[in-house]
Amino acid sequence: MAKVKFPNDNVEVEVPAGTMLRDVVENNGVNIHFACGDGRCGACLVKIVKGMENLNQRTESEKRTLELLGAEPDKRLACQVKIEKNGDVVVENVY
Ligand code: FES
């Protein structure tokens, strides 16, 4: 299991590897919002404080959008993130 923490919302959950971050957010009332759902709009920008190595690689649309936003390397688009490995992941809201 992977332990995913959202310190801004005081949420901490364990999920199996392979879980989409969006599902974790929506199932636990975390204050991260989605719009396009496919990595184009940037609405779901988050900071990965810990555990980037436990996540999937950036998708092509995510890479393009993060570049347009001038996002730092610790940023991801939550709608494109899959938790691939067991381990801790800490996610902070940006908006
Ligand atoms: S919801 Fe649009 S990029 Fe994630």
mmCIF file of N, CA, C and O and ligand atoms in Angstrom:
data_model
loop_
_atom_site.group_PDB
_atom_site.id
_atom_site.type_symbol
_atom_site.label_atom_id
_atom_site.label_comp_id
_atom_site.label_asym_id
_atom_site.label_seq_id
_atom_site.Cartn_x
_atom_site.Cartn_y
_atom_site.Cartn_z
ATOM 1 N N MET A 1 0.845 -1.203 0.000
ATOM 2 C CA MET A 1 0.000 0.000 0.000
ATOM 3 C C MET A 1 0.881 1.254 0.000
ATOM 4 O O MET A 1 1.980 1.249 0.536
ATOM 5 N N ALA A 2 0.339 2.301 -0.585
ATOM 6 C CA ALA A 2 1.004 3.602 -0.572
ATOM 7 C C ALA A 2 0.262 4.503 0.415
ATOM 8 O O ALA A 2 -0.957 4.464 0.489
ATOM 9 N N LYS A 3 1.025 5.280 1.159
ATOM 10 C CA LYS A 3 0.402 6.229 2.085
ATOM 11 C C LYS A 3 0.440 7.606 1.429
ATOM 12 O O LYS A 3 1.518 8.100 1.078
ATOM 13 N N VAL A 4 -0.730 8.208 1.249
ATOM 14 C CA VAL A 4 -0.824 9.505 0.588
ATOM 15 C C VAL A 4 -1.334 10.527 1.594
ATOM 16 O O VAL A 4 -2.370 10.323 2.230
ATOM 17 N N LYS A 5 -0.576 11.604 1.722
ATOM 18 C CA LYS A 5 -0.944 12.646 2.694
ATOM 19 C C LYS A 5 -1.201 13.964 1.973
ATOM 20 O O LYS A 5 -0.474 14.335 1.041
ATOM 21 N N PHE A 6 -2.239 14.656 2.466
ATOM 22 C CA PHE A 6 -2.581 15.998 1.986
ATOM 23 C C PHE A 6 -2.571 16.892 3.218
ATOM 24 O O PHE A 6 -3.632 17.096 3.857
ATOM 25 N N PRO A 7 -1.430 17.427 3.619
ATOM 26 C CA PRO A 7 -1.350 18.168 4.879
ATOM 27 C C PRO A 7 -2.282 19.370 4.934
ATOM 28 O O PRO A 7 -2.792 19.696 6.014
ATOM 29 N N ASN A 8 -2.543 20.027 3.810
ATOM 30 C CA ASN A 8 -3.417 21.208 3.840
ATOM 31 C C ASN A 8 -4.842 20.863 4.251
ATOM 32 O O ASN A 8 -5.576 21.702 4.771
ATOM 33 N N ASP A 9 -5.256 19.642 3.976
ATOM 34 C CA ASP A 9 -6.619 19.212 4.297
ATOM 35 C C ASP A 9 -6.645 18.242 5.465
ATOM 36 O O ASP A 9 -7.704 17.711 5.795
ATOM 37 N N ASN A 10 -5.476 17.978 6.043
ATOM 38 C CA ASN A 10 -5.386 17.049 7.163
ATOM 39 C C ASN A 10 -5.965 15.674 6.797
ATOM 40 O O ASN A 10 -6.693 15.063 7.581
ATOM 41 N N VAL A 11 -5.616 15.208 5.596
ATOM 42 C CA VAL A 11 -6.090 13.907 5.115
ATOM 43 C C VAL A 11 -4.889 13.001 4.907
ATOM 44 O O VAL A 11 -3.861 13.419 4.358
ATOM 45 N N GLU A 12 -5.029 11.765 5.367
ATOM 46 C CA GLU A 12 -3.973 10.767 5.180
ATOM 47 C C GLU A 12 -4.665 9.436 4.896
ATOM 48 O O GLU A 12 -5.496 8.996 5.692
ATOM 49 N N VAL A 13 -4.362 8.823 3.754
ATOM 50 C CA VAL A 13 -5.030 7.578 3.381
ATOM 51 C C VAL A 13 -4.019 6.584 2.831
ATOM 52 O O VAL A 13 -2.962 6.976 2.318
ATOM 53 N N GLU A 14 -4.368 5.317 2.910
ATOM 54 C CA GLU A 14 -3.554 4.273 2.289
ATOM 55 C C GLU A 14 -4.324 3.740 1.097
ATOM 56 O O GLU A 14 -5.518 3.448 1.195
ATOM 57 N N VAL A 15 -3.617 3.632 -0.033
ATOM 58 C CA VAL A 15 -4.255 3.142 -1.254
ATOM 59 C C VAL A 15 -3.316 2.139 -1.921
ATOM 60 O O VAL A 15 -2.100 2.206 -1.746
ATOM 61 N N PRO A 16 -3.863 1.215 -2.722
ATOM 62 C CA PRO A 16 -2.999 0.275 -3.421
ATOM 63 C C PRO A 16 -2.238 0.948 -4.561
ATOM 64 O O PRO A 16 -2.739 1.913 -5.153
ATOM 65 N N ALA A 17 -1.032 0.463 -4.846
ATOM 66 C CA ALA A 17 -0.293 0.946 -6.009
ATOM 67 C C ALA A 17 -1.184 0.767 -7.233
ATOM 68 O O ALA A 17 -1.921 -0.223 -7.352
ATOM 69 N N GLY A 18 -1.122 1.752 -8.143
ATOM 70 C CA GLY A 18 -1.968 1.727 -9.327
ATOM 71 C C GLY A 18 -3.160 2.660 -9.212
ATOM 72 O O GLY A 18 -3.887 2.875 -10.181
ATOM 73 N N THR A 19 -3.358 3.236 -8.040
ATOM 74 C CA THR A 19 -4.486 4.151 -7.829
ATOM 75 C C THR A 19 -4.192 5.506 -8.470
ATOM 76 O O THR A 19 -3.079 6.023 -8.373
ATOM 77 N N MET A 20 -5.211 6.078 -9.103
ATOM 78 C CA MET A 20 -5.067 7.423 -9.663
ATOM 79 C C MET A 20 -5.220 8.449 -8.535
ATOM 80 O O MET A 20 -6.119 8.333 -7.700
ATOM 81 N N LEU A 21 -4.364 9.462 -8.566
ATOM 82 C CA LEU A 21 -4.434 10.496 -7.524
ATOM 83 C C LEU A 21 -5.798 11.180 -7.530
ATOM 84 O O LEU A 21 -6.334 11.534 -6.475
ATOM 85 N N ARG A 22 -6.376 11.357 -8.707
ATOM 86 C CA ARG A 22 -7.689 12.006 -8.784
ATOM 87 C C ARG A 22 -8.727 11.249 -7.944
ATOM 88 O O ARG A 22 -9.560 11.868 -7.272
ATOM 89 N N ASP A 23 -8.680 9.937 -7.993
ATOM 90 C CA ASP A 23 -9.635 9.144 -7.215
ATOM 91 C C ASP A 23 -9.427 9.354 -5.717
ATOM 92 O O ASP A 23 -10.390 9.425 -4.948
ATOM 93 N N VAL A 24 -8.167 9.444 -5.305
ATOM 94 C CA VAL A 24 -7.875 9.663 -3.887
ATOM 95 C C VAL A 24 -8.426 11.016 -3.450
ATOM 96 O O VAL A 24 -9.052 11.150 -2.397
ATOM 97 N N VAL A 25 -8.214 12.029 -4.282
ATOM 98 C CA VAL A 25 -8.695 13.378 -3.984
ATOM 99 C C VAL A 25 -10.214 13.382 -3.866
ATOM 100 O O VAL A 25 -10.790 13.875 -2.879
ATOM 101 N N GLU A 26 -10.878 12.821 -4.865
ATOM 102 C CA GLU A 26 -12.345 12.906 -4.907
ATOM 103 C C GLU A 26 -13.006 12.032 -3.844
ATOM 104 O O GLU A 26 -14.074 12.362 -3.340
ATOM 105 N N ASN A 27 -12.380 10.932 -3.495
ATOM 106 C CA ASN A 27 -12.988 10.032 -2.503
ATOM 107 C C ASN A 27 -12.773 10.486 -1.066
ATOM 108 O O ASN A 27 -13.368 9.916 -0.147
ATOM 109 N N ASN A 28 -11.907 11.494 -0.874
ATOM 110 C CA ASN A 28 -11.571 11.895 0.488
ATOM 111 C C ASN A 28 -11.792 13.383 0.746
ATOM 112 O O ASN A 28 -11.310 13.912 1.753
ATOM 113 N N GLY A 29 -12.502 14.036 -0.143
ATOM 114 C CA GLY A 29 -12.871 15.426 0.088
ATOM 115 C C GLY A 29 -11.695 16.387 0.127
ATOM 116 O O GLY A 29 -11.750 17.410 0.803
ATOM 117 N N VAL A 30 -10.640 16.058 -0.606
ATOM 118 C CA VAL A 30 -9.464 16.937 -0.623
ATOM 119 C C VAL A 30 -9.761 18.148 -1.509
ATOM 120 O O VAL A 30 -10.407 18.032 -2.552
ATOM 121 N N ASN A 31 -9.266 19.299 -1.087
ATOM 122 C CA ASN A 31 -9.574 20.559 -1.751
ATOM 123 C C ASN A 31 -8.663 20.818 -2.964
ATOM 124 O O ASN A 31 -7.925 21.793 -3.013
ATOM 125 N N ILE A 32 -8.731 19.914 -3.928
ATOM 126 C CA ILE A 32 -8.035 20.070 -5.206
ATOM 127 C C ILE A 32 -9.117 19.917 -6.268
ATOM 128 O O ILE A 32 -9.938 18.995 -6.179
ATOM 129 N N HIS A 33 -9.114 20.815 -7.255
ATOM 130 C CA HIS A 33 -10.230 20.833 -8.203
ATOM 131 C C HIS A 33 -9.764 20.496 -9.612
ATOM 132 O O HIS A 33 -8.649 20.808 -9.998
ATOM 133 N N PHE A 34 -10.664 19.867 -10.339
ATOM 134 C CA PHE A 34 -10.363 19.411 -11.698
ATOM 135 C C PHE A 34 -11.296 20.111 -12.676
ATOM 136 O O PHE A 34 -12.434 20.427 -12.346
ATOM 137 N N ALA A 35 -10.783 20.312 -13.882
ATOM 138 C CA ALA A 35 -11.637 20.892 -14.924
ATOM 139 C C ALA A 35 -11.574 20.000 -16.162
ATOM 140 O O ALA A 35 -12.446 19.184 -16.387
ATOM 141 N N CYS A 36 -10.521 20.128 -16.962
ATOM 142 C CA CYS A 36 -10.459 19.368 -18.224
ATOM 143 C C CYS A 36 -10.301 17.866 -17.985
ATOM 144 O O CYS A 36 -10.808 17.058 -18.746
ATOM 145 N N GLY A 37 -9.556 17.505 -16.959
ATOM 146 C CA GLY A 37 -9.350 16.090 -16.645
ATOM 147 C C GLY A 37 -8.329 15.386 -17.516
ATOM 148 O O GLY A 37 -8.080 14.194 -17.316
ATOM 149 N N ASP A 38 -7.742 16.094 -18.470
ATOM 150 C CA ASP A 38 -6.767 15.404 -19.319
ATOM 151 C C ASP A 38 -5.442 16.147 -19.487
ATOM 152 O O ASP A 38 -4.760 15.999 -20.490
ATOM 153 N N GLY A 39 -5.086 16.932 -18.499
ATOM 154 C CA GLY A 39 -3.747 17.520 -18.490
ATOM 155 C C GLY A 39 -3.573 18.768 -19.326
ATOM 156 O O GLY A 39 -2.446 19.153 -19.632
ATOM 157 N N ARG A 40 -4.657 19.434 -19.704
ATOM 158 C CA ARG A 40 -4.521 20.601 -20.582
ATOM 159 C C ARG A 40 -4.723 21.937 -19.878
ATOM 160 O O ARG A 40 -4.167 22.938 -20.295
ATOM 161 N N CYS A 41 -5.536 21.988 -18.824
ATOM 162 C CA CYS A 41 -5.929 23.304 -18.297
ATOM 163 C C CYS A 41 -5.065 23.797 -17.128
ATOM 164 O O CYS A 41 -4.976 24.985 -16.892
ATOM 165 N N GLY A 42 -4.482 22.892 -16.374
ATOM 166 C CA GLY A 42 -3.636 23.292 -15.255
ATOM 167 C C GLY A 42 -4.388 23.554 -13.958
ATOM 168 O O GLY A 42 -3.781 23.922 -12.957
ATOM 169 N N ALA A 43 -5.696 23.375 -13.950
ATOM 170 C CA ALA A 43 -6.494 23.664 -12.750
ATOM 171 C C ALA A 43 -6.087 22.804 -11.556
ATOM 172 O O ALA A 43 -6.249 23.211 -10.412
ATOM 173 N N CYS A 44 -5.575 21.634 -11.815
ATOM 174 C CA CYS A 44 -5.291 20.668 -10.747
ATOM 175 C C CYS A 44 -3.816 20.653 -10.362
ATOM 176 O O CYS A 44 -3.330 19.659 -9.814
ATOM 177 N N LEU A 45 -3.111 21.758 -10.628
ATOM 178 C CA LEU A 45 -1.687 21.840 -10.304
ATOM 179 C C LEU A 45 -1.444 21.594 -8.816
ATOM 180 O O LEU A 45 -2.115 22.196 -7.968
ATOM 181 N N VAL A 46 -0.509 20.692 -8.515
ATOM 182 C CA VAL A 46 -0.161 20.407 -7.123
ATOM 183 C C VAL A 46 1.361 20.349 -6.977
ATOM 184 O O VAL A 46 2.087 20.176 -7.956
ATOM 185 N N LYS A 47 1.795 20.486 -5.730
ATOM 186 C CA LYS A 47 3.211 20.333 -5.414
ATOM 187 C C LYS A 47 3.393 18.967 -4.754
ATOM 188 O O LYS A 47 2.689 18.643 -3.792
ATOM 189 N N ILE A 48 4.343 18.196 -5.261
ATOM 190 C CA ILE A 48 4.667 16.914 -4.650
ATOM 191 C C ILE A 48 5.812 17.163 -3.667
ATOM 192 O O ILE A 48 6.965 17.358 -4.068
ATOM 193 N N VAL A 49 5.471 17.205 -2.404
ATOM 194 C CA VAL A 49 6.459 17.518 -1.374
ATOM 195 C C VAL A 49 7.371 16.322 -1.139
ATOM 196 O O VAL A 49 8.556 16.470 -0.836
ATOM 197 N N LYS A 50 6.812 15.146 -1.306
ATOM 198 C CA LYS A 50 7.574 13.923 -1.063
ATOM 199 C C LYS A 50 7.003 12.810 -1.925
ATOM 200 O O LYS A 50 5.795 12.769 -2.152
ATOM 201 N N GLY A 51 7.881 11.941 -2.439
ATOM 202 C CA GLY A 51 7.415 10.722 -3.097
ATOM 203 C C GLY A 51 7.251 10.807 -4.598
ATOM 204 O O GLY A 51 6.577 9.961 -5.192
ATOM 205 N N MET A 52 7.881 11.795 -5.240
ATOM 206 C CA MET A 52 7.781 11.879 -6.710
ATOM 207 C C MET A 52 8.200 10.558 -7.351
ATOM 208 O O MET A 52 7.665 10.151 -8.378
ATOM 209 N N GLU A 53 9.155 9.879 -6.715
ATOM 210 C CA GLU A 53 9.672 8.623 -7.281
ATOM 211 C C GLU A 53 8.633 7.497 -7.235
ATOM 212 O O GLU A 53 8.816 6.458 -7.867
ATOM 213 N N ASN A 54 7.568 7.697 -6.505
ATOM 214 C CA ASN A 54 6.519 6.668 -6.419
ATOM 215 C C ASN A 54 5.397 6.882 -7.437
ATOM 216 O O ASN A 54 4.433 6.122 -7.455
ATOM 217 N N LEU A 55 5.552 7.924 -8.262
ATOM 218 C CA LEU A 55 4.500 8.294 -9.219
ATOM 219 C C LEU A 55 4.880 7.920 -10.640
ATOM 220 O O LEU A 55 6.052 7.693 -10.948
ATOM 221 N N ASN A 56 3.879 7.901 -11.514
ATOM 222 C CA ASN A 56 4.132 7.640 -12.935
ATOM 223 C C ASN A 56 4.946 8.788 -13.546
ATOM 224 O O ASN A 56 5.054 9.870 -12.970
ATOM 225 N N GLN A 57 5.471 8.547 -14.740
ATOM 226 C CA GLN A 57 6.139 9.606 -15.491
ATOM 227 C C GLN A 57 5.088 10.602 -15.975
ATOM 228 O O GLN A 57 3.923 10.248 -16.149
ATOM 229 N N ARG A 58 5.508 11.831 -16.224
ATOM 230 C CA ARG A 58 4.568 12.832 -16.743
ATOM 231 C C ARG A 58 4.045 12.402 -18.113
ATOM 232 O O ARG A 58 4.817 11.934 -18.946
ATOM 233 N N THR A 59 2.758 12.610 -18.335
ATOM 234 C CA THR A 59 2.190 12.347 -19.657
ATOM 235 C C THR A 59 2.605 13.480 -20.596
ATOM 236 O O THR A 59 3.061 14.538 -20.151
ATOM 237 N N GLU A 60 2.427 13.267 -21.904
ATOM 238 C CA GLU A 60 2.831 14.287 -22.885
ATOM 239 C C GLU A 60 2.022 15.577 -22.690
ATOM 240 O O GLU A 60 2.581 16.658 -22.711
ATOM 241 N N SER A 61 0.723 15.465 -22.491
ATOM 242 C CA SER A 61 -0.085 16.687 -22.312
ATOM 243 C C SER A 61 0.297 17.378 -21.012
ATOM 244 O O SER A 61 0.334 18.607 -20.927
ATOM 245 N N GLU A 62 0.615 16.597 -19.993
ATOM 246 C CA GLU A 62 1.042 17.189 -18.724
ATOM 247 C C GLU A 62 2.351 17.956 -18.907
ATOM 248 O O GLU A 62 2.485 19.079 -18.420
ATOM 249 N N LYS A 63 3.299 17.353 -19.623
ATOM 250 C CA LYS A 63 4.583 18.038 -19.856
ATOM 251 C C LYS A 63 4.366 19.370 -20.545
ATOM 252 O O LYS A 63 4.957 20.384 -20.162
ATOM 253 N N ARG A 64 3.520 19.361 -21.574
ATOM 254 C CA ARG A 64 3.266 20.610 -22.327
ATOM 255 C C ARG A 64 2.659 21.671 -21.426
ATOM 256 O O ARG A 64 3.076 22.830 -21.429
ATOM 257 N N THR A 65 1.664 21.290 -20.640
ATOM 258 C CA THR A 65 0.975 22.267 -19.784
ATOM 259 C C THR A 65 1.903 22.786 -18.693
ATOM 260 O O THR A 65 1.943 23.987 -18.417
ATOM 261 N N LEU A 66 2.669 21.911 -18.073
ATOM 262 C CA LEU A 66 3.598 22.349 -17.018
ATOM 263 C C LEU A 66 4.628 23.316 -17.588
ATOM 264 O O LEU A 66 5.006 24.293 -16.946
ATOM 265 N N GLU A 67 5.053 23.070 -18.831
ATOM 266 C CA GLU A 67 6.019 23.962 -19.463
ATOM 267 C C GLU A 67 5.381 25.329 -19.706
ATOM 268 O O GLU A 67 5.988 26.364 -19.430
ATOM 269 N N LEU A 68 4.146 25.333 -20.211
ATOM 270 C CA LEU A 68 3.439 26.603 -20.447
ATOM 271 C C LEU A 68 3.250 27.386 -19.155
ATOM 272 O O LEU A 68 3.307 28.613 -19.147
ATOM 273 N N LEU A 69 3.019 26.679 -18.073
ATOM 274 C CA LEU A 69 2.813 27.326 -16.776
ATOM 275 C C LEU A 69 4.129 27.757 -16.127
ATOM 276 O O LEU A 69 4.129 28.460 -15.126
ATOM 277 N N GLY A 70 5.245 27.303 -16.689
ATOM 278 C CA GLY A 70 6.541 27.595 -16.068
ATOM 279 C C GLY A 70 6.672 26.919 -14.715
ATOM 280 O O GLY A 70 7.294 27.453 -13.788
ATOM 281 N N ALA A 71 6.073 25.745 -14.583
ATOM 282 C CA ALA A 71 6.022 25.054 -13.289
ATOM 283 C C ALA A 71 7.380 24.473 -12.909
ATOM 284 O O ALA A 71 8.115 23.977 -13.777
ATOM 285 N N GLU A 72 7.677 24.509 -11.625
ATOM 286 C CA GLU A 72 8.914 23.944 -11.106
ATOM 287 C C GLU A 72 8.843 22.419 -11.197
ATOM 288 O O GLU A 72 7.771 21.840 -11.309
ATOM 289 N N PRO A 73 10.019 21.743 -11.086
ATOM 290 C CA PRO A 73 10.059 20.279 -11.227
ATOM 291 C C PRO A 73 9.264 19.522 -10.168
ATOM 292 O O PRO A 73 8.952 18.342 -10.371
ATOM 293 N N ASP A 74 8.939 20.181 -9.055
ATOM 294 C CA ASP A 74 8.177 19.472 -8.016
ATOM 295 C C ASP A 74 6.668 19.560 -8.242
ATOM 296 O O ASP A 74 5.893 19.109 -7.408
ATOM 297 N N LYS A 75 6.254 20.130 -9.362
ATOM 298 C CA LYS A 75 4.823 20.266 -9.650
ATOM 299 C C LYS A 75 4.336 19.132 -10.558
ATOM 300 O O LYS A 75 5.064 18.653 -11.411
ATOM 301 N N ARG A 76 3.084 18.751 -10.340
ATOM 302 C CA ARG A 76 2.404 17.782 -11.210
ATOM 303 C C ARG A 76 0.970 18.252 -11.422
ATOM 304 O O ARG A 76 0.463 19.081 -10.675
ATOM 305 N N LEU A 77 0.347 17.669 -12.416
ATOM 306 C CA LEU A 77 -1.085 17.885 -12.627
ATOM 307 C C LEU A 77 -1.795 16.673 -12.050
ATOM 308 O O LEU A 77 -1.635 15.553 -12.534
ATOM 309 N N ALA A 78 -2.569 16.909 -11.007
ATOM 310 C CA ALA A 78 -3.136 15.798 -10.233
ATOM 311 C C ALA A 78 -3.980 14.854 -11.084
ATOM 312 O O ALA A 78 -4.039 13.652 -10.808
ATOM 313 N N CYS A 79 -4.606 15.376 -12.142
ATOM 314 C CA CYS A 79 -5.464 14.504 -12.965
ATOM 315 C C CYS A 79 -4.651 13.504 -13.771
ATOM 316 O O CYS A 79 -5.217 12.549 -14.306
ATOM 317 N N GLN A 80 -3.349 13.713 -13.862
ATOM 318 C CA GLN A 80 -2.495 12.837 -14.670
ATOM 319 C C GLN A 80 -1.619 11.914 -13.828
ATOM 320 O O GLN A 80 -0.806 11.157 -14.362
ATOM 321 N N VAL A 81 -1.772 11.987 -12.527
ATOM 322 C CA VAL A 81 -0.855 11.270 -11.639
ATOM 323 C C VAL A 81 -1.422 9.923 -11.215
ATOM 324 O O VAL A 81 -2.540 9.833 -10.717
ATOM 325 N N LYS A 82 -0.599 8.902 -11.404
ATOM 326 C CA LYS A 82 -0.925 7.578 -10.879
ATOM 327 C C LYS A 82 0.116 7.225 -9.820
ATOM 328 O O LYS A 82 1.314 7.465 -10.015
ATOM 329 N N ILE A 83 -0.348 6.689 -8.715
ATOM 330 C CA ILE A 83 0.568 6.246 -7.663
ATOM 331 C C ILE A 83 1.020 4.842 -8.046
ATOM 332 O O ILE A 83 0.226 3.900 -7.999
ATOM 333 N N GLU A 84 2.258 4.733 -8.481
ATOM 334 C CA GLU A 84 2.700 3.467 -9.067
ATOM 335 C C GLU A 84 3.392 2.538 -8.085
ATOM 336 O O GLU A 84 3.436 1.334 -8.317
ATOM 337 N N LYS A 85 3.987 3.116 -7.055
ATOM 338 C CA LYS A 85 4.748 2.276 -6.114
ATOM 339 C C LYS A 85 4.262 2.511 -4.694
ATOM 340 O O LYS A 85 3.795 3.599 -4.362
ATOM 341 N N ASN A 86 4.445 1.498 -3.885
ATOM 342 C CA ASN A 86 4.133 1.655 -2.472
ATOM 343 C C ASN A 86 5.164 2.573 -1.836
ATOM 344 O O ASN A 86 6.341 2.498 -2.149
ATOM 345 N N GLY A 87 4.710 3.452 -0.977
ATOM 346 C CA GLY A 87 5.610 4.400 -0.336
ATOM 347 C C GLY A 87 4.836 5.658 -0.033
ATOM 348 O O GLY A 87 3.668 5.791 -0.420
ATOM 349 N N ASP A 88 5.475 6.557 0.661
ATOM 350 C CA ASP A 88 4.792 7.790 1.058
ATOM 351 C C ASP A 88 4.750 8.786 -0.098
ATOM 352 O O ASP A 88 5.725 8.934 -0.837
ATOM 353 N N VAL A 89 3.629 9.463 -0.209
ATOM 354 C CA VAL A 89 3.492 10.576 -1.139
ATOM 355 C C VAL A 89 2.826 11.714 -0.365
ATOM 356 O O VAL A 89 1.815 11.501 0.308
ATOM 357 N N VAL A 90 3.420 12.891 -0.447
ATOM 358 C CA VAL A 90 2.841 14.062 0.214
ATOM 359 C C VAL A 90 2.520 15.110 -0.848
ATOM 360 O O VAL A 90 3.392 15.489 -1.644
ATOM 361 N N VAL A 91 1.264 15.539 -0.860
ATOM 362 C CA VAL A 91 0.754 16.420 -1.914
ATOM 363 C C VAL A 91 0.219 17.701 -1.295
ATOM 364 O O VAL A 91 -0.607 17.650 -0.366
ATOM 365 N N GLU A 92 0.670 18.843 -1.806
ATOM 366 C CA GLU A 92 0.142 20.134 -1.337
ATOM 367 C C GLU A 92 -0.661 20.809 -2.429
ATOM 368 O O GLU A 92 -0.249 20.809 -3.592
ATOM 369 N N ASN A 93 -1.746 21.430 -2.046
ATOM 370 C CA ASN A 93 -2.550 22.213 -2.973
ATOM 371 C C ASN A 93 -1.716 23.427 -3.411
ATOM 372 O O ASN A 93 -0.981 23.984 -2.610
ATOM 373 N N VAL A 94 -1.882 23.834 -4.651
ATOM 374 C CA VAL A 94 -1.235 25.056 -5.119
ATOM 375 C C VAL A 94 -2.253 26.198 -5.150
ATOM 376 O O VAL A 94 -1.966 27.326 -4.781
ATOM 377 N N TYR A 95 -3.474 25.896 -5.564
ATOM 378 C CA TYR A 95 -4.524 26.936 -5.644
ATOM 379 C C TYR A 95 -5.447 26.864 -4.450
ATOM 380 O O TYR A 95 -5.680 25.833 -3.891
HETATM 381 S S1 FES B 1 -7.936 19.076 -14.666
HETATM 382 FE FE1 FES B 1 -7.110 20.157 -16.337
HETATM 383 S S2 FES B 1 -5.004 19.704 -16.166
HETATM 384 FE FE2 FES B 1 -5.877 18.484 -14.592
#
